[in-house]
Structures are given as structure tokens and as C-alpha cells.
Amino acid sequence: MHSVLKMQNITKSFPGIKANDNISFELRKSEVHAILGENGAGKSTLMNILFGIYKPDFGDILLNGEVVKIKGPNHANQLGIGMVHQHFKLVKNFTVTENIILGIEEVKNGVVDLSASRKRIVDLSEKYNLNVDPDAVISDITVGMQQRVEILKMLYRDADILIFDEPTAVLTPQQINDLMLIIEKFTKEGKSVILITHKLDEIMSVADRCTVLKTGKSIGTVDINKTNKDELSKMMVGREVNFKVKKGLPNIGDIVLKVDNLNLKSATSSKNILKNVNFEVRAGEVVTIAGIDGNGQSELIYSITGLIQGATGNIFVSGTDISNMKVRNRTLTGISHIPEDRHKHGLVLDYSLEQNLVLQEYFNTKYQKKGVLDFDEITKNAEELIELFDIRSGRGPRSIVRSMSGGNQQKAILAREIARSPDLLIAVQPTRGLDAGAIEYIHEKIIQERDKGKSILISSLELDEVMNISDRILVMFEGEIVADLNPDKTTYEEIGLFMSGSKRGVSNDQK
Ligand SMILES: Nc1ncnc2c1ncn2[C@@H]1O[C@H](COP(=O)(O)OP(=O)(O)OP(=O)(O)O)[C@@H](O)[C@H]1O
Ligand SMILES: [Mg+2]
């Protein structure tokens, strides 16, 4: 197959870092070409250059053999290049159709002609089984559908080089399967796909080739049918990666978190979002909440951490009733929270890394000197956490978090919340967006906290993660906890049956 795209000797520096260092990359017609690399390796940067967001300091881009200078995203679109970003870029209060045509509206007699565009969107949606409602408002639709709107945006512009930057990080397993089928359909039609993902199973199942980046450099490109997961992770991290965390039997102590008959009514319908939720997490155990997205897990966690009010029932941490406390007081009672939405609840994007690393503690005497902030101490804390959690960025403690790579932003939150070592660590999708080596490290850290006698409550959509780190698995379905399972005595299939509501009410872990 001939190549549709060549990037040659691409180099791009940011203050303090060479994000891309002499990278060459070739995309063939009708292939799925995966890009794999550690957090901060330069994957998004390389694709942002291809999409015209950054200009390379050095190097050429050739499309169908001809050198092009890509002036910006609109120009990239005109050249047939489309991109779905790591963080979506949709206007929340616009409809699907309005978002898709934004910037290339068709005008008839001086007004925007929505009907022709709408028809085209419906046709494209049907053709690729995207199931998108053209009239829905973005803020009302699920993350999975928002992503399909981004895909439609590319198709609407007739892109034939499609870039996906970590498309599956925010999707549920079912949505991931659907996306893989859509990607296969694209390549059958002659489109070419670049897929950035940290999930090696996805690479093995859909990609034809994989290029591995490491600290800004290309390590090489391999054929997928001549490699395997272990070899890919070794190429990327430079050592073997353990996908299964080593852990002994838990040494279980007193009750730390007690959730007592929690109920939450929906603001918009008569449905109950949480129904009689009762459970405990004891010192020294990792309890995981599994479930299909949207079965009340987020609201349960938000109710415990105080981000939403309105649930009836009681929540106790180490015997203290925190049900009516403000977020700050709950934190001080001994809760750490790694939130689902890292941009909304986890970080202040325009603050520096060192400032973000003390958001929960800057008011403590440790960081105060004669009533003002002790910046030396704040920097020292950052230096320690950067080293311990391997947080990579251009300017160390002084990096602005917005400019950091997605995975390193996540590592910053993990570092801050885990290092506080509170009695109760609550983590939602803790390893979202992390590379395989970083996931291994975080899982080890979580088990270390457990073995120090801390309580861990995790909510995760990824069954592999659930099976890997839990001592106990609670399955949520339609706002209820329908199972309390011992991971050693259950199977993926059984959990799946509970998650889908086909099985309920029994426990294999009679205590
Ligand atoms: N706009 C920017 N300003 C300053 N530094 C940046 C900018 N964009 C990226 N960087 C730096 O360049 C490096 C590469 O970042 P990039 O986002 O390309 O990584 P990545 O491979 O996509 O990682 P991840 O898997 O975490 O998404 C990082 O160290 C990041 O801090
Ligand atoms: Mg990235």
C-alpha cells in the first residue's frame, strides 16, 4: 500500500523540553496506525502538528508525496485531515448539527441553511451506525455520543486521514467495541486512521502497525502481526511491565467508611438515582464499585465527597457523621478524592504544578511562614512528588498544568491525593489516560496504602482494573448495589450479568 502521509524529521520544543525530537512517521492508505508511548512522550504534540495547531521547529509533512505547510486546523480539514482530540472541543449549548457545521455553514439567501446540513448528518450517521440525534443539545448527551459527534465532524468535512487521540479513555467497554467496528469500516472504505491509545489490547485488535515514541523520539515502527503486548510494552517503557499487581491477603481492620441507607432522587424525573445504598469499607481493604456508566456510581461518589447535596441517609468516616459537612471539612476528616472529571474537580489548569500539588494543604502550618505562604516548602513538596510519581513536564514545579500532557495531569492529582495518605482514599477511574508502566506503579501504590491500613474505595468502568486490585467488588445497577463479590470467586461473565441487571441479589462472599 502506498503512503498517504509522511512526517519527516519533525522537531518541536517547548520551554524546557524537546517534545518531538527528529520524529519520522509514515501512514499508509487504509491502515490503522497506532502510536504508543509513555505519558509525555510527545504523541499529542506530533498529532497537533499534523493538524496544524503547532508549527514544527523543523521537519516536513508530505501528503501524497507533496510537501505541505499546514497553516491551521481549518487548512488541515481542507487537506482531508480530521482529528478527535483527547479533550473534546464542542460548544455545550449548541445542537449536534450546529456543532458539526460550525465554521463551514452553508448560507442560502443570507441565512444559514440547516436543513441540507442536517440531512447530510443524518445520512452519514446512518452510514456509519453512529446513532447520533442531529437535534440533541451537546450538554444533554453522553460522552460516548459526544465523541461520535466529533467523528461526524471529521466525516462531514470529508476527511480521509482520521486522527484519534486517546478516544477510548472516556468510553465504556461496549462503546469501545462499537468504536473499533467504526474504525474498521473507515479503513475498508480507504480512509487511513492514526490511533493513539495506551490500551495494548486495542492496538493488538485493530491496528496494522504501531509506532512507539519515547521521550520525544521515535523508537521504531512494528507490524502488529509480528509482535505482542509484552514486546510493545517493553519497547515503550524499556522494561517488562506487570499487568497484574502483586498483593497478599488483606489485613482487615475497623470500619472506616459507612454508607447508611443513601437515597437520591433525580431532579428531572421521578426516578431514584440512588436506592437504599448500604455498604462499609474497612481499614486495610480495597473495595471497588463496578457497573456500566450511568448507574449511580458518580452520584454515589459525589454524595460521599460532598460535591453534590440532596441525598438522604448517613455517611460516616471513622465514626464521624459527615453527611452535612462541606467538602473542605470532609477532606479534613480524612478523605482524599481522585475525581472523575480531572479538569473540573481535580486541577486549577492555569496554576503551576507546585501550586496544584498543595491545593488540599496550603493552609496548613507546614506551608505557612509568619502568616504567608512558604514557597520554598511548596517547591520542595513538588520536587518530592515529581520524583516519586515520575510526573514529566517541561519546567518541573513551575510548569503550568494546562500545558502538561493528559497523563501527567492525572499523575499530579494521584500524587497529591495519595501522598496525603488519608484514612479513606476515594478514586474514580484512577488510571484513566495513564501509560502501562504508570498504571503498574499506581496499582502498587494503592496496595501499599491498603497495607498501611488505609481504606480504599475505587469506582472503575474497567473490569481488568476491578479484577486486578479489589479485595471486594460491589456491582451497581440502576442505583442499587446488586452484588458484593470476592474477585477470587467470581468471573468477568458473572460480573457482566450483574452489571446488566440479568442477575441480582446474591452474594458469593457470605461473611
Ligand atoms: N503547549 C505546551 N506548552 C508547554 N509544554 C508543552 C505543551 N504541549 C506539550 N508540552 C510538553 O511536551 C511534552 C509532550 O507532551 P504531549 O502532550 O505530546 O505528550 P503525550 O505523549 O500526548 O502524553 P499523554 O500520554 O500523557 O497524553 C510534555 O512534557 C508536555 O509537558
Ligand atoms: Mg496526549
XYZ file of C-alpha atoms and ligand atoms in Angstrom:
543
model
C 0.000 0.000 0.000
C 1.277 3.441 -0.830
C 1.784 6.049 1.820
C -0.711 8.889 2.111
C 1.287 10.808 4.688
C 4.888 11.212 5.668
C 6.176 13.276 8.554
C 9.935 13.686 8.267
C 12.375 14.702 10.999
C 9.729 16.581 12.970
C 11.190 18.555 15.864
C 9.283 20.737 18.306
C 10.465 22.315 21.541
C 8.541 23.904 24.375
C 10.196 25.791 27.241
C 12.403 23.250 28.987
C 11.591 20.260 26.758
C 12.016 18.841 23.271
C 8.556 17.345 22.892
C 9.318 15.921 19.434
C 12.909 15.148 18.567
C 13.548 14.295 14.918
C 10.487 12.049 14.553
C 9.676 10.420 11.229
C 6.330 8.753 10.694
C 4.588 7.202 7.711
C 0.892 6.463 7.270
C -0.268 4.049 4.568
C -3.572 4.100 2.791
C -6.311 2.083 4.564
C -4.224 1.216 7.597
C -4.807 1.721 11.282
C -1.505 3.038 12.589
C -1.267 3.099 16.374
C 1.009 5.465 18.268
C 2.162 4.194 21.629
C 4.309 5.928 24.204
C 4.624 6.868 27.847
C 2.811 9.873 29.258
C 4.606 12.923 27.944
C 6.377 11.040 25.129
C 5.122 13.547 22.556
C 2.174 11.774 20.910
C -0.383 14.571 21.156
C 2.234 17.114 20.141
C 3.062 15.197 16.954
C -0.612 14.950 16.045
C -1.238 18.593 16.894
C 1.499 19.437 14.415
C -0.175 17.307 11.765
C -3.480 19.032 12.483
C -1.924 22.485 12.162
C -2.252 23.505 15.818
C 1.521 23.789 16.259
C 4.147 24.601 13.675
C 7.166 22.297 13.826
C 10.522 23.978 14.534
C 11.988 21.697 11.934
C 10.840 18.933 9.581
C 8.423 18.353 6.703
C 4.967 16.959 6.174
C 4.220 15.268 2.852
C 0.698 14.457 1.742
C 0.535 12.021 -1.161
C 4.154 12.776 -1.881
C 3.909 16.580 -1.846
C 5.281 18.853 0.838
C 2.550 20.850 2.560
C 2.751 23.633 5.128
C -0.311 23.208 7.301
C -1.424 26.636 8.462
C -4.072 25.662 10.975
C -6.899 23.229 11.738
C -9.161 24.629 9.004
C -6.389 24.166 6.494
C -5.825 20.618 7.777
C -9.541 19.952 7.228
C -9.277 21.245 3.669
C -6.386 18.866 3.113
C -8.552 15.956 4.278
C -7.160 15.608 7.802
C -9.541 15.336 10.754
C -8.865 14.950 14.466
C -10.765 13.852 17.549
C -8.934 15.420 20.491
C -8.039 13.960 23.879
C -10.410 16.535 25.394
C -13.419 17.249 23.176
C -13.954 20.656 21.699
C -17.736 21.010 21.391
C -19.954 24.007 22.181
C -22.077 22.685 25.039
C -25.251 24.708 24.414
C -25.306 24.164 20.648
C -27.083 21.276 18.975
C -25.265 18.413 17.312
C -25.948 19.867 13.864
C -24.793 23.353 14.871
C -21.563 21.930 16.259
C -20.831 19.872 13.197
C -21.303 22.687 10.690
C -19.591 25.315 12.852
C -17.246 27.329 10.658
C -18.440 25.854 7.369
C -22.128 26.773 7.481
C -23.943 26.738 4.160
C -25.708 30.016 3.519
C -28.792 30.341 1.303
C -30.254 33.816 0.659
C -28.235 35.230 3.537
C -29.309 32.707 6.182
C -27.714 29.514 7.373
C -29.324 26.567 5.616
C -29.644 23.973 8.338
C -31.898 21.522 6.535
C -29.376 20.457 3.896
C -26.667 20.057 6.531
C -28.981 18.173 8.840
C -29.848 15.733 6.069
C -26.203 15.105 5.329
C -25.507 14.485 9.008
C -28.401 12.008 9.248
C -27.106 10.177 6.161
C -23.553 9.976 7.496
C -24.762 8.877 10.907
C -26.770 6.056 9.314
C -23.994 5.014 7.001
C -21.525 4.517 9.859
C -24.035 3.363 12.505
C -23.187 6.360 14.664
C -26.676 6.702 16.090
C -26.445 10.434 16.616
C -29.513 12.617 17.106
C -28.870 15.741 14.972
C -31.136 17.925 17.101
C -29.881 16.995 20.570
C -28.076 19.654 22.600
C -24.500 18.657 23.479
C -24.920 19.188 27.222
C -27.719 16.569 27.241
C -25.873 13.744 25.539
C -23.470 11.131 26.871
C -19.713 11.295 26.495
C -19.867 8.402 24.039
C -22.275 10.295 21.834
C -20.243 13.495 22.095
C -17.351 11.571 20.706
C -19.440 10.334 17.804
C -20.358 13.959 17.120
C -16.625 14.701 16.886
C -16.299 11.783 14.477
C -19.185 13.127 12.385
C -17.461 16.496 12.309
C -14.482 14.865 10.596
C -16.639 12.881 8.185
C -18.723 15.939 7.330
C -15.516 17.626 6.214
C -14.627 14.613 4.033
C -11.526 13.758 5.995
C -9.667 10.701 4.780
C -6.887 10.827 7.329
C -8.542 10.420 10.722
C -6.609 11.100 13.920
C -7.939 9.747 17.205
C -6.120 10.950 20.334
C -6.962 8.505 23.140
C -10.559 8.036 22.033
C -11.262 5.141 24.365
C -10.062 6.665 27.654
C -13.547 8.033 28.327
C -15.583 5.177 26.862
C -17.244 2.148 28.391
C -16.231 -1.332 27.186
C -19.337 -1.600 24.982
C -18.702 1.833 23.453
C -15.099 0.803 22.800
C -16.251 -2.251 20.832
C -18.572 -0.045 18.785
C -15.770 2.412 18.056
C -13.449 -0.364 16.910
C -16.097 -1.524 14.435
C -16.496 2.029 13.135
C -12.730 2.338 12.695
C -12.636 -0.915 10.717
C -15.371 0.407 8.479
C -13.330 3.537 7.766
C -10.299 1.590 6.635
C -12.376 -0.739 4.450
C -13.505 2.400 2.631
C -9.966 3.541 2.002
C -9.607 6.001 4.851
C -6.451 5.894 6.977
C -6.530 6.068 10.743
C -3.988 7.172 13.336
C -4.905 5.842 16.765
C -3.261 6.999 19.974
C -4.069 4.676 22.847
C -2.474 3.292 25.998
C -4.516 0.121 25.777
C -2.380 -2.599 24.259
C -5.361 -4.899 23.693
C -6.893 -2.288 21.425
C -3.693 -1.967 19.450
C -3.442 -5.728 19.062
C -7.058 -5.968 17.912
C -7.406 -3.120 15.376
C -4.013 -1.760 14.385
C -1.925 -2.852 11.394
C 1.259 -1.153 12.577
C 2.424 0.660 15.668
C 4.981 3.424 16.092
C 6.489 3.733 19.548
C 7.652 7.098 20.921
C 9.873 7.600 23.943
C 10.878 10.949 25.454
C 10.217 12.746 22.185
C 11.992 10.265 19.912
C 10.690 7.504 17.676
C 11.849 4.060 18.836
C 10.557 2.388 15.681
C 7.534 1.026 13.860
C 6.419 -2.589 14.140
C 3.904 -4.802 12.313
C 1.180 -5.852 14.715
C 1.059 -9.422 13.443
C 4.756 -9.790 14.269
C 4.598 -8.527 17.849
C 2.728 -8.951 21.123
C 1.684 -6.971 24.186
C 4.802 -7.756 26.204
C 7.125 -6.709 23.415
C 5.225 -3.468 22.820
C 5.263 -2.500 26.484
C 8.947 -3.326 26.704
C 9.674 -1.112 23.698
C 7.718 1.699 25.268
C 8.834 1.569 28.900
C 12.239 -0.059 28.414
C 11.468 -2.943 30.783
C 8.879 -5.657 31.343
C 5.565 -4.430 32.714
C 3.484 -6.461 35.166
C -0.151 -6.215 34.261
C -1.179 -7.943 37.477
C -0.386 -6.264 40.778
C 1.253 -8.412 43.470
C -0.771 -8.427 46.651
C -1.125 -10.600 49.699
C -4.270 -11.249 51.684
C -5.757 -8.085 53.180
C -5.341 -7.436 56.859
C -8.786 -6.073 57.558
C -9.473 -3.732 60.480
C -12.258 -1.468 61.707
C -14.957 0.178 59.644
C -13.710 3.442 58.138
C -16.466 4.355 55.682
C -20.051 3.521 56.447
C -22.756 4.418 53.961
C -26.129 4.033 55.585
C -29.283 3.890 53.515
C -28.397 6.509 50.958
C -31.200 7.589 48.633
C -31.110 10.269 45.979
C -33.997 11.487 43.853
C -33.464 12.684 40.308
C -34.046 16.405 39.805
C -35.546 15.865 36.370
C -37.587 12.672 36.613
C -39.403 10.545 39.150
C -36.576 8.012 39.060
C -34.360 7.390 42.041
C -30.684 7.742 41.227
C -29.569 6.009 44.434
C -31.752 3.396 46.097
C -31.095 2.242 49.660
C -27.352 2.105 49.231
C -25.697 0.445 52.213
C -22.092 -0.647 52.468
C -18.929 -0.389 54.509
C -15.255 -0.128 53.695
C -12.886 -1.310 56.394
C -9.320 -0.394 57.134
C -6.904 -2.406 55.033
C -9.187 -3.285 52.126
C -9.725 -2.148 48.558
C -13.392 -2.066 47.623
C -14.303 -1.388 44.017
C -17.581 -0.252 42.583
C -18.169 -1.782 39.190
C -21.002 -1.027 36.844
C -21.986 0.266 33.449
C -21.574 4.024 33.230
C -24.624 5.918 34.488
C -25.945 3.509 37.097
C -25.476 5.900 40.005
C -21.756 5.400 40.626
C -20.873 9.065 40.005
C -23.689 10.330 42.222
C -22.712 7.913 44.979
C -19.120 9.156 44.964
C -20.205 12.803 44.703
C -22.509 12.306 47.692
C -19.684 10.868 49.772
C -17.191 13.571 48.812
C -19.745 16.364 49.118
C -19.733 17.553 45.520
C -23.494 17.061 45.399
C -26.029 17.537 48.164
C -29.514 16.176 48.450
C -29.091 12.512 49.268
C -30.931 11.244 52.321
C -29.293 8.782 54.689
C -25.992 8.996 56.530
C -22.322 8.762 55.732
C -19.763 8.117 58.448
C -15.982 8.312 58.226
C -14.167 6.773 61.180
C -17.325 7.197 63.240
C -17.920 10.881 62.376
C -21.152 11.708 60.567
C -20.022 13.743 57.546
C -23.398 13.761 55.752
C -23.923 17.503 56.131
C -20.335 18.697 56.039
C -18.814 20.943 53.409
C -16.241 19.456 51.016
C -13.274 21.011 52.836
C -14.352 19.571 56.197
C -14.897 16.155 54.709
C -11.388 16.317 53.282
C -10.030 17.256 56.678
C -11.920 14.376 58.315
C -9.622 12.115 56.352
C -10.803 11.709 52.767
C -8.761 12.009 49.598
C -10.585 12.177 46.300
C -9.313 11.454 42.817
C -12.234 12.801 40.819
C -13.859 11.582 37.654
C -13.506 14.916 35.884
C -9.890 15.972 36.358
C -10.308 19.367 34.741
C -13.437 20.353 36.611
C -12.717 18.996 40.078
C -9.080 17.964 40.175
C -6.876 20.786 38.968
C -6.624 24.513 38.507
C -5.321 24.431 34.961
C -3.752 27.869 34.923
C -1.899 27.358 38.184
C 1.555 25.846 38.304
C 2.191 22.219 39.111
C 3.594 23.059 42.563
C 0.503 25.094 43.434
C -1.776 22.292 42.296
C 0.130 19.844 44.455
C -0.788 21.728 47.652
C -4.414 22.600 46.871
C -5.625 20.469 49.778
C -2.990 21.638 52.230
C -1.625 25.109 51.558
C -3.458 26.398 54.632
C -1.592 24.005 56.925
C 1.196 25.310 59.147
C 3.660 23.279 57.088
C 3.162 25.672 54.168
C 2.875 28.892 56.161
C 5.662 31.125 57.398
C 4.618 34.042 59.588
C 1.151 34.008 58.052
C 2.254 33.955 54.417
C 2.769 31.031 52.070
C 6.142 29.357 52.384
C 7.084 28.976 48.720
C 10.287 27.084 49.432
C 8.307 24.431 51.228
C 5.741 24.308 48.385
C 8.509 23.809 45.819
C 10.170 21.160 47.969
C 6.902 19.238 48.229
C 6.518 19.392 44.443
C 10.063 18.191 43.833
C 9.485 15.179 46.054
C 6.186 14.232 44.427
C 7.523 14.776 40.895
C 10.332 12.346 41.646
C 8.158 9.793 43.422
C 5.356 9.731 40.866
C 7.504 10.431 37.818
C 5.498 13.491 36.749
C 7.020 14.699 33.483
C 6.760 18.237 32.154
C 8.883 20.990 30.672
C 9.515 23.161 33.707
C 9.119 20.904 36.725
C 7.331 22.511 39.695
C 6.775 25.689 37.680
C 5.052 24.067 34.682
C 1.572 25.405 34.077
C -0.712 22.404 34.393
C -2.683 23.253 31.236
C 0.469 22.724 29.157
C 1.192 19.300 30.665
C 0.302 16.082 28.866
C -3.008 14.446 29.789
C -1.455 11.519 31.625
C 0.894 13.735 33.597
C -2.028 15.909 34.699
C -3.641 12.746 36.037
C -0.386 11.761 37.771
C -0.342 15.157 39.503
C -3.757 14.506 41.051
C -2.785 10.971 42.029
C 0.404 12.213 43.662
C -1.371 14.911 45.656
C -4.203 12.688 46.865
C -2.260 9.500 47.534
C 0.642 11.237 49.277
C -1.707 12.745 51.860
C -2.298 9.142 52.929
C -5.713 9.789 54.471
C -7.808 7.142 56.220
C -10.036 6.886 53.164
C -8.862 7.192 49.577
C -11.660 7.529 47.036
C -10.595 7.184 43.427
C -12.699 7.323 40.292
C -11.053 5.809 37.228
C -7.656 6.401 38.841
C -5.613 5.177 35.900
C -7.545 6.877 33.114
C -5.085 8.093 30.490
C -2.022 6.553 32.147
C 0.563 4.500 30.273
C 1.055 0.827 31.154
C 4.137 1.479 33.300
C 2.394 4.234 35.243
C -0.674 2.038 35.801
C 1.547 -0.655 37.264
C 3.098 1.903 39.627
C -0.226 3.400 40.731
C -1.711 -0.007 41.412
C 1.320 -0.827 43.552
C 0.912 2.463 45.421
C -2.756 1.770 46.106
C -1.914 -1.663 47.504
C 0.824 -0.093 49.660
C -1.749 2.294 51.133
C -4.053 -0.652 51.784
C -1.262 -2.483 53.547
C -0.652 0.556 55.743
C -4.197 0.012 56.987
C -5.935 2.643 54.881
C -9.355 2.154 53.276
C -9.633 2.424 49.537
C -12.830 2.916 47.553
C -12.472 2.826 43.795
C -15.029 3.321 41.067
C -13.913 1.971 37.726
C -15.513 1.081 34.414
C -12.619 -1.168 33.505
C -13.165 -4.739 34.550
C -9.488 -5.594 34.196
C -8.666 -2.948 36.778
C -11.541 -4.022 39.023
C -10.406 -7.653 38.989
C -6.780 -6.693 39.452
C -6.851 -4.542 42.574
C -10.048 -5.283 44.501
C -10.470 -7.224 47.691
C -14.211 -6.851 47.284
C -16.353 -5.834 44.304
C -19.684 -4.064 44.672
C -21.733 -4.016 41.489
C -24.157 -1.143 40.919
C -27.194 -1.416 38.712
C -29.874 1.279 38.430
C -28.828 2.981 41.632
C -28.631 -0.150 43.748
C -25.813 -2.314 44.925
C -26.811 -5.662 43.477
C -23.779 -7.764 44.362
C -20.907 -7.963 46.819
C -18.317 -10.249 45.249
C -14.965 -11.738 46.072
C -12.753 -11.292 42.979
C -11.134 -14.687 43.511
C -14.500 -16.401 43.405
C -16.197 -14.578 40.561
C -15.701 -14.276 36.806
C -15.925 -11.495 34.218
C -19.080 -13.186 32.975
C -20.754 -13.172 36.365
C -19.907 -9.510 36.971
C -21.236 -8.747 33.496
C -24.557 -10.394 34.340
C -24.879 -8.289 37.490
C -23.876 -5.128 35.635
C -26.545 -5.621 33.014
C -29.236 -6.417 35.561
C -29.664 -10.024 34.382
C -28.648 -11.363 37.754
C -29.128 -9.780 41.138
C -29.431 -10.117 44.840
C -26.977 -12.914 45.564
C -23.531 -12.741 47.002
C -20.760 -15.281 46.671
C -18.955 -13.799 49.616
C -21.027 -14.644 52.676
C -19.270 -13.069 55.594
N 1.663 23.910 24.828
C 2.656 23.405 25.536
N 3.461 24.177 26.297
C 4.485 23.659 27.026
N 4.783 22.364 27.060
C 4.017 21.521 26.342
C 2.922 21.984 25.538
N 2.353 20.923 24.939
C 3.055 19.851 25.332
N 4.064 20.192 26.171
C 5.039 19.298 26.782
O 5.503 18.408 25.780
C 5.632 17.080 26.301
C 4.874 16.115 25.433
O 3.501 16.295 25.638
P 2.371 15.506 24.845
O 1.080 16.116 25.245
O 2.704 15.466 23.406
O 2.526 14.031 25.475
P 1.693 12.702 25.179
O 2.620 11.691 24.599
O 0.475 13.024 24.397
O 1.327 12.211 26.661
P -0.053 11.624 27.322
O 0.001 10.142 27.120
O 0.106 11.930 28.768
O -1.206 12.298 26.690
C 5.145 17.123 27.729
O 6.236 17.110 28.599
C 4.392 18.441 27.857
O 4.556 18.982 29.138
Mg -1.563 13.064 24.854
